[in-house]
Amino acid sequence: MASHLGDPRVVEFDVRTDEMLINMGPQHPSTHGVLRLALRTDGEIVSEATPHIGYLHRCAEKIGENLSHRQYIPYTDRMDYLAAMNMNLGWALVVEKLLKHEVPERGRHLRVLMAELNRIASHLVAMGTYGLDLGSFTPFLYAFRERERILDLFEEVCGARLTYSYITPGGATGDLTEGWLEKCEAFLDQLAPVIEEYHTLLTSNAVFIRRTAGIGVLSAEMAIDYGTSGPVLRGSGVDYDLRRDGDPWYTGLYRDYKYEVIVQKDGHYPKDRDYPPVPAEAVLGDSWHRFYVRMLEVVQSVELVRQAMERYRAAKGDCGAPLKLTQRLPKGEAYLETEAPRGQMGFFLVADGNAIPWRVRVRSSSFCNLSITHEVCRGCLIADVPAVIGSLDIVMGEIDR
Amino acid sequence: MDHQKLFDQLRERFGDDVRALVVETIDPWIEVSAERLEDVCRLLKNDAAWQFNLLNCITAVDYFEPDAKKAAKVDWKPHVQMLYHLSSTTLKHTVVIKVRLPRWKDDVAGQLPEVASVSGIWRTADWHEREVYDLMGVMFVGHPDLRRILCPEDWEGYPLRKDYVMPLEYHGIRNR
Amino acid sequence: MAELINLQILNRLLGWAGVDLPPSHLAGAVLAALVHGVILLGIVAVAAMFFIWAERKVAGRIQDRLGPTRVGGRFGWLQALADGIKLLSKEDVRPREADALLFRCAPYVSFAASFTAYLALPFSDGWVAQHINSAVFFILAVLGLEVFGVILAGYASGSKWSLFGAMRESAQVVSYEVPLGLCVVVPVFICGTMNLVTIGNMQTGWLTNWLVFHDPFTFAVFWVYFTCAIASVNRAPFDLAEAESELVAGFHTEYSGMRWCYFFMAEYGSMLLVSGLATILFFGGWHGPVPVFDMLGWSSMGGVLQYVAELAGAANFLIKAVVGVTVMIWVRWTLPRLRIDQVMTTCLKYCTPLAAVCFLGALGWQTGMFGLAAGPLWSPNQLMAVKQRGEYRESWVLKAEAAAAAEGSAAQAGRPAASGDRDEPDVSGETEPARSSATGAVGSPLSRKGGVG
């Protein structure tokens, strides 16, 4: 009997593997919030991963068109809630750029201090949650233990532990309190040896290396093409850091600071002589490198905070007062990107002469970083999807705005 | 960076489609026509002298004043402005490209204005254009997958337009 | 446990009540089974609760925090009970898409497998619910059944994540049975028996007599065994079936309340079981590092003193098993999870060949293959031969022999042989003839079938 594929009996007894469509998220433990990934899998192998975003869309841009620049600060807090200081700074700088308003020297160092301290906190969370994504729970709590101390410092200075609204256009809501610098110093002294511990638990852990090295490889060209930024871009070996290469309004903050951009050059990271060497399995641009860049940036930020404290002590005067709520913005537009922990965080502001902007646009770093998902998750295993997403270190609040 | 030189080069190549250069502003910008945008962008990215390999952001600004009294005072005609913030990771310079679009295509309300997609040049434009389409209602011709990105698929209207009115309810959820 | 309960406690109680129900009688067997079942259930449940508490406490300390501190006064020792009450009071949710019957019974299958394996696990010298000649084999076989519960749960949940968990679990557990079995064979052939009580008793004496110190290969094979045991009970870093960061919660994604709890009881029960097995196979079972009771002579004295010695042995056994479980907990909170392909690679490319090499090595050591001597190589380990190698017999053989002897003597006495009116399960015998006669089991149909030499 001749059989053909249309014959239902043939199909019934034919051993076929069907593709399976799986929803990863929005309520999934490792999608870092409310990201939804539609995975098309063949067994454990992911043939297609399509991210769906927007579950946390809070119309931040529309709200910006209805509030004064000063009132908008709390909304910037809620974008990247893990690095609210950096968000505040980004907004403050773009308003100041439009107004051509310079903050005093002391205020400048205060800002560096806060931004870098928040970068440490943010990278600690990134590290901890990455461990969590790979099934290692303990580093997460270690990371939060250190982060708590940073939050204590922030709380002392502005009263909030997550949404600081501290750095405002014109300066900051207040100066540092008495004895704050000593506490910060104590924290940094305590943090430095702990970083070794993290490297033992994760960076140089054999299982961790096997889970991350060579996974989610993002070439330098593709990284730039997709507009990725921050540790994701530098993890691919692109030497680009806005603190050095950005807009003068932003790089001005860091002038006369000494630091090296954390990127692999000539096969070496700036500080890898002190820390675990790059394993042989790792490929430039993979999840391990992204993670490693973040870890080294913590060290870099510690040094920057130390420098900032020193300069803050030396600087005279005040640190700048917040602009008035009704301070009119001159007609015009300004775009400014800052190097937030997750990458280049851009704010675009169009003003028509009122205190309320005509248009606010937020360029989110995680938004672009996430857009590579479908590219790097193609053909990997299901277990690699959290490993890749975690290494991008996304914050949905910032992506959906 | 020498914006004038860039402008001259573009002018030479594309003629009047490269409309204006404004340097005496915070971020210098070049306005180009919607028709030649894709070609201009391709040149900006591929020309060894400029190497704008990074598209930072695509923004659309709706210039429209719903209030008739205020509308009389403004010095522009209603339009949608597209801004492309470009920079180069190698040469470390930036430029802003502006495109002026009508609010509605052929001034028929509901007909989305069209502009060429640059997602074939910078892949990051894929999501940015989807976002602009979603929130501002600009049709990107040649985009591979133009869907709403932040709002639900069946959302009506373009929220960032100045004349947008929030619907009273969405699938039985009261909005106002 | 068997002799103690069946003969001393149960019979005495029944004797007081004026009823004569030897375990060979059907009602007596049922009663004895019930008593053993309840006691073992108590042990498994208490162990599970203890380990849930211990897991939280150990994890807390590893993670630089305190863990539970309040419930039950100090140390939060009642935390697991509070958890249990909470789980009991939770709604038992079943997804509409789930297969109702399979979904409901899957947790019981899992738990029953884990629990049943305890039947053959001796806690001290002779303290075992069921003396089984092939106890090692029985435990491994029954433990392997636990995977059925997981597969059922994953299949019946009607959720893709559950299905993934179940597929991973089945692939993983089935693969790891191979090296696990190979590892277990090493102590078995060194001792020459599969009877766990005998294996335990052969390691009596100083701690050098433990099988793990028998030769380099048993030492190595223990680590392979431990790795495979962690994998076969689904603990991190091999907990792929419930990998929470990938599969939400794997096979128990859709479970809630008490049914969910059963999976955890099964998991913790299995952990203790494989640790207990490791204790007996490699760490001397109920024999402490220093043979205090042997020196005092209590362990063979009979009466209360022997009972005390056996009780101390049980404590010894439990301490070693708990240490094993604690190491598993420690590993879980330290290492990231492996990927499914890496788990399979670890099994097939490392564990299995290593176990095979150890097997061959131990075999060579035992037969003197590496030395010129014809006998076993020297080792500090002096396994106490419970009896001559040639004397190892399965119980059914011994029974048949005893029955044949009895028949012979009965024939001599000129009266018909007492015929067994009931078939005894084949596996329920005892190794040592002395004990076998002590149980008073008489008569076997085997003799009628022609007997077996």
CSV table of C-alpha atoms in Angstrom, one decimal, chain C residues 41-241:
chain,number,residue,atom,x,y,z
C,41,LEU,CA,6.8,6.9,58.7
C,42,GLY,CA,7.5,8.8,62.0
C,43,ILE,CA,11.2,8.6,61.3
C,44,VAL,CA,10.8,9.8,57.7
C,45,ALA,CA,8.4,12.6,58.6
C,46,VAL,CA,10.5,13.8,61.6
C,47,ALA,CA,13.6,13.6,59.5
C,48,ALA,CA,12.1,15.6,56.8
C,49,MET,CA,10.9,18.2,59.2
C,50,PHE,CA,14.3,18.3,60.9
C,51,PHE,CA,16.1,18.7,57.6
C,52,ILE,CA,13.8,21.4,56.5
C,53,TRP,CA,14.6,23.3,59.6
C,54,ALA,CA,18.3,22.4,59.3
C,55,GLU,CA,18.3,23.5,55.7
C,56,ARG,CA,17.0,26.9,56.7
C,57,LYS,CA,19.3,27.2,59.6
C,58,VAL,CA,22.4,26.1,57.7
C,59,ALA,CA,21.5,28.2,54.7
C,60,GLY,CA,21.0,31.1,57.1
C,61,ARG,CA,24.5,30.6,58.6
C,62,ILE,CA,26.1,30.2,55.2
C,63,GLN,CA,24.4,33.4,54.0
C,64,ASP,CA,25.5,35.4,57.0
C,65,ARG,CA,22.1,35.6,58.6
C,66,LEU,CA,20.4,33.7,61.4
C,67,GLY,CA,17.7,31.7,59.8
C,68,PRO,CA,14.5,31.0,61.8
C,69,THR,CA,14.9,32.2,65.4
C,70,ARG,CA,11.4,32.7,66.9
C,71,VAL,CA,9.1,29.7,66.4
C,72,GLY,CA,9.2,27.3,69.3
C,73,GLY,CA,11.3,29.6,71.5
C,74,ARG,CA,15.0,29.3,70.7
C,75,PHE,CA,16.6,28.4,67.3
C,76,GLY,CA,13.2,28.3,65.6
C,77,TRP,CA,13.1,24.6,66.1
C,78,LEU,CA,9.4,24.5,65.5
C,79,GLN,CA,9.6,26.3,62.2
C,80,ALA,CA,9.1,23.2,60.1
C,81,LEU,CA,6.0,22.3,62.1
C,82,ALA,CA,4.7,25.8,61.5
C,83,ASP,CA,5.4,25.4,57.9
C,84,GLY,CA,3.6,22.1,57.9
C,85,ILE,CA,0.5,23.7,59.5
C,86,LYS,CA,0.6,26.5,57.0
C,87,LEU,CA,0.8,24.0,54.1
C,88,LEU,CA,-2.0,21.9,55.6
C,89,SER,CA,-4.3,25.0,55.7
C,90,LYS,CA,-3.5,26.0,52.1
C,91,GLU,CA,-5.9,25.4,49.3
C,92,ASP,CA,-5.2,22.4,47.3
C,93,VAL,CA,-5.3,23.9,43.8
C,94,ARG,CA,-5.5,21.8,40.7
C,95,PRO,CA,-5.2,23.4,37.3
C,96,ARG,CA,-8.2,22.8,35.0
C,97,GLU,CA,-5.9,21.3,32.3
C,98,ALA,CA,-4.4,18.8,34.7
C,99,ASP,CA,-5.2,15.2,34.7
C,100,ALA,CA,-7.1,14.9,37.9
C,101,LEU,CA,-6.3,11.4,39.0
C,102,LEU,CA,-2.6,11.4,38.1
C,103,PHE,CA,-2.1,14.9,39.4
C,104,ARG,CA,-3.5,13.9,42.8
C,105,CYS,CA,-1.6,10.7,43.2
C,106,ALA,CA,1.8,11.8,41.9
C,107,PRO,CA,3.0,13.2,45.2
C,108,TYR,CA,2.0,10.0,47.0
C,109,VAL,CA,3.9,7.9,44.4
C,110,SER,CA,7.0,10.0,45.0
C,111,PHE,CA,6.7,9.9,48.8
C,112,ALA,CA,5.8,6.2,48.9
C,113,ALA,CA,8.9,5.3,46.9
C,114,SER,CA,11.2,7.3,49.2
C,115,PHE,CA,9.4,5.8,52.3
C,116,THR,CA,9.4,2.2,51.1
C,117,ALA,CA,13.2,2.2,50.7
C,118,TYR,CA,13.5,2.7,54.4
C,119,LEU,CA,12.1,-0.7,55.0
C,120,ALA,CA,15.4,-2.2,54.1
C,121,LEU,CA,17.6,0.4,55.8
C,122,PRO,CA,19.1,-0.8,59.1
C,123,PHE,CA,19.5,1.8,61.7
C,124,SER,CA,21.6,-0.3,64.0
C,125,ASP,CA,22.7,-3.8,64.4
C,126,GLY,CA,19.6,-5.7,63.3
C,127,TRP,CA,17.4,-2.7,63.7
C,128,VAL,CA,15.7,-3.0,60.3
C,129,ALA,CA,12.1,-3.3,59.5
C,130,GLN,CA,12.7,-6.1,57.0
C,131,HIS,CA,15.7,-8.2,56.8
C,132,ILE,CA,16.4,-8.5,53.1
C,133,ASN,CA,19.4,-10.3,51.7
C,134,SER,CA,19.5,-8.0,48.8
C,135,ALA,CA,18.9,-4.8,50.7
C,136,VAL,CA,21.3,-2.7,48.6
C,137,PHE,CA,19.6,-3.8,45.5
C,138,PHE,CA,16.1,-3.2,47.0
C,139,ILE,CA,16.9,0.3,48.1
C,140,LEU,CA,18.4,1.3,44.8
C,141,ALA,CA,15.5,-0.2,42.9
C,142,VAL,CA,12.8,1.4,45.1
C,143,LEU,CA,14.6,4.8,45.2
C,144,GLY,CA,14.6,4.7,41.4
C,145,LEU,CA,10.8,4.6,41.5
C,146,GLU,CA,10.6,8.0,43.0
C,147,VAL,CA,11.2,9.4,39.5
C,148,PHE,CA,7.8,8.0,38.5
C,149,GLY,CA,6.0,10.4,40.9
C,150,VAL,CA,8.0,13.3,39.4
C,151,ILE,CA,7.2,12.2,35.8
C,152,LEU,CA,3.6,11.8,36.6
C,153,ALA,CA,3.5,15.2,38.3
C,154,GLY,CA,5.1,16.8,35.3
C,155,TYR,CA,2.9,15.1,32.8
C,156,ALA,CA,-0.3,15.5,34.7
C,157,SER,CA,0.1,19.1,35.6
C,158,GLY,CA,-0.8,20.3,32.1
C,159,SER,CA,2.0,22.9,32.3
C,160,LYS,CA,4.9,23.1,29.9
C,161,TRP,CA,7.3,24.0,32.7
C,162,SER,CA,6.2,20.9,34.7
C,163,LEU,CA,6.7,18.8,31.6
C,164,PHE,CA,10.2,20.2,31.1
C,165,GLY,CA,11.0,19.4,34.8
C,166,ALA,CA,9.7,15.9,34.4
C,167,MET,CA,11.7,15.2,31.3
C,168,ARG,CA,14.8,16.5,32.8
C,169,GLU,CA,14.3,14.5,36.0
C,170,SER,CA,13.7,11.3,34.1
C,171,ALA,CA,16.8,11.8,31.9
C,172,GLN,CA,18.9,12.7,34.8
C,173,VAL,CA,17.8,10.1,37.4
C,174,VAL,CA,17.8,7.3,34.9
C,175,SER,CA,21.4,8.2,33.8
C,176,TYR,CA,22.7,8.5,37.3
C,177,GLU,CA,21.4,5.1,38.3
C,178,VAL,CA,24.2,3.7,36.2
C,179,PRO,CA,27.2,5.2,38.0
C,180,LEU,CA,25.4,5.0,41.3
C,181,GLY,CA,24.9,1.3,40.9
C,182,LEU,CA,28.5,0.8,39.9
C,183,CYS,CA,29.7,2.6,43.0
C,184,VAL,CA,27.5,0.6,45.2
C,185,VAL,CA,28.8,-2.6,43.7
C,186,VAL,CA,32.3,-1.9,45.1
C,187,PRO,CA,31.5,-2.3,48.8
C,188,VAL,CA,29.1,-5.1,47.9
C,189,PHE,CA,31.8,-7.3,46.3
C,190,ILE,CA,34.3,-6.5,49.0
C,191,CYS,CA,32.0,-7.6,51.6
C,192,GLY,CA,30.6,-10.4,49.5
C,193,THR,CA,27.0,-9.7,50.5
C,194,MET,CA,24.2,-7.4,49.7
C,195,ASN,CA,22.8,-7.6,53.1
C,196,LEU,CA,23.2,-4.2,54.7
C,197,VAL,CA,23.3,-5.6,58.3
C,198,THR,CA,26.1,-7.9,57.4
C,199,ILE,CA,28.0,-5.2,55.5
C,200,GLY,CA,27.6,-2.9,58.6
C,201,ASN,CA,28.7,-5.6,61.0
C,202,MET,CA,31.8,-6.4,58.9
C,203,GLN,CA,33.1,-2.9,59.5
C,204,THR,CA,33.2,-3.2,63.3
C,205,GLY,CA,36.3,-2.1,65.1
C,206,TRP,CA,38.3,1.1,64.7
C,207,LEU,CA,37.5,3.6,62.1
C,208,THR,CA,40.2,2.2,59.9
C,209,ASN,CA,37.9,-0.7,59.3
C,210,TRP,CA,35.4,1.5,57.5
C,211,LEU,CA,35.1,0.5,53.9
C,212,VAL,CA,36.0,4.0,52.8
C,213,PHE,CA,39.5,3.3,54.1
C,214,HIS,CA,39.7,-0.1,52.7
C,215,ASP,CA,41.8,0.8,49.7
C,216,PRO,CA,42.3,3.9,47.5
C,217,PHE,CA,39.6,2.9,45.2
C,218,THR,CA,36.9,2.6,47.8
C,219,PHE,CA,37.9,6.0,49.0
C,220,ALA,CA,37.6,7.4,45.5
C,221,VAL,CA,34.4,5.6,44.8
C,222,PHE,CA,32.8,7.1,47.8
C,223,TRP,CA,33.1,10.6,46.3
C,224,VAL,CA,31.7,9.4,43.0
C,225,TYR,CA,28.8,7.8,45.0
C,226,PHE,CA,28.2,11.0,46.9
C,227,THR,CA,28.1,13.1,43.7
C,228,CYS,CA,25.7,10.6,42.0
C,229,ALA,CA,23.6,10.4,45.2
C,230,ILE,CA,23.2,14.2,45.1
C,231,ALA,CA,22.2,14.0,41.5
C,232,SER,CA,19.8,11.1,42.0
C,233,VAL,CA,17.9,12.8,44.8
C,234,ASN,CA,17.8,16.1,42.8
C,235,ARG,CA,19.7,18.3,45.0
C,236,ALA,CA,21.7,21.4,43.8
C,237,PRO,CA,23.8,21.6,41.8
C,238,PHE,CA,21.8,18.9,40.0
C,239,ASP,CA,18.3,20.2,40.9
C,240,LEU,CA,17.4,20.7,37.3
C,241,ALA,CA,13.9,19.2,37.6
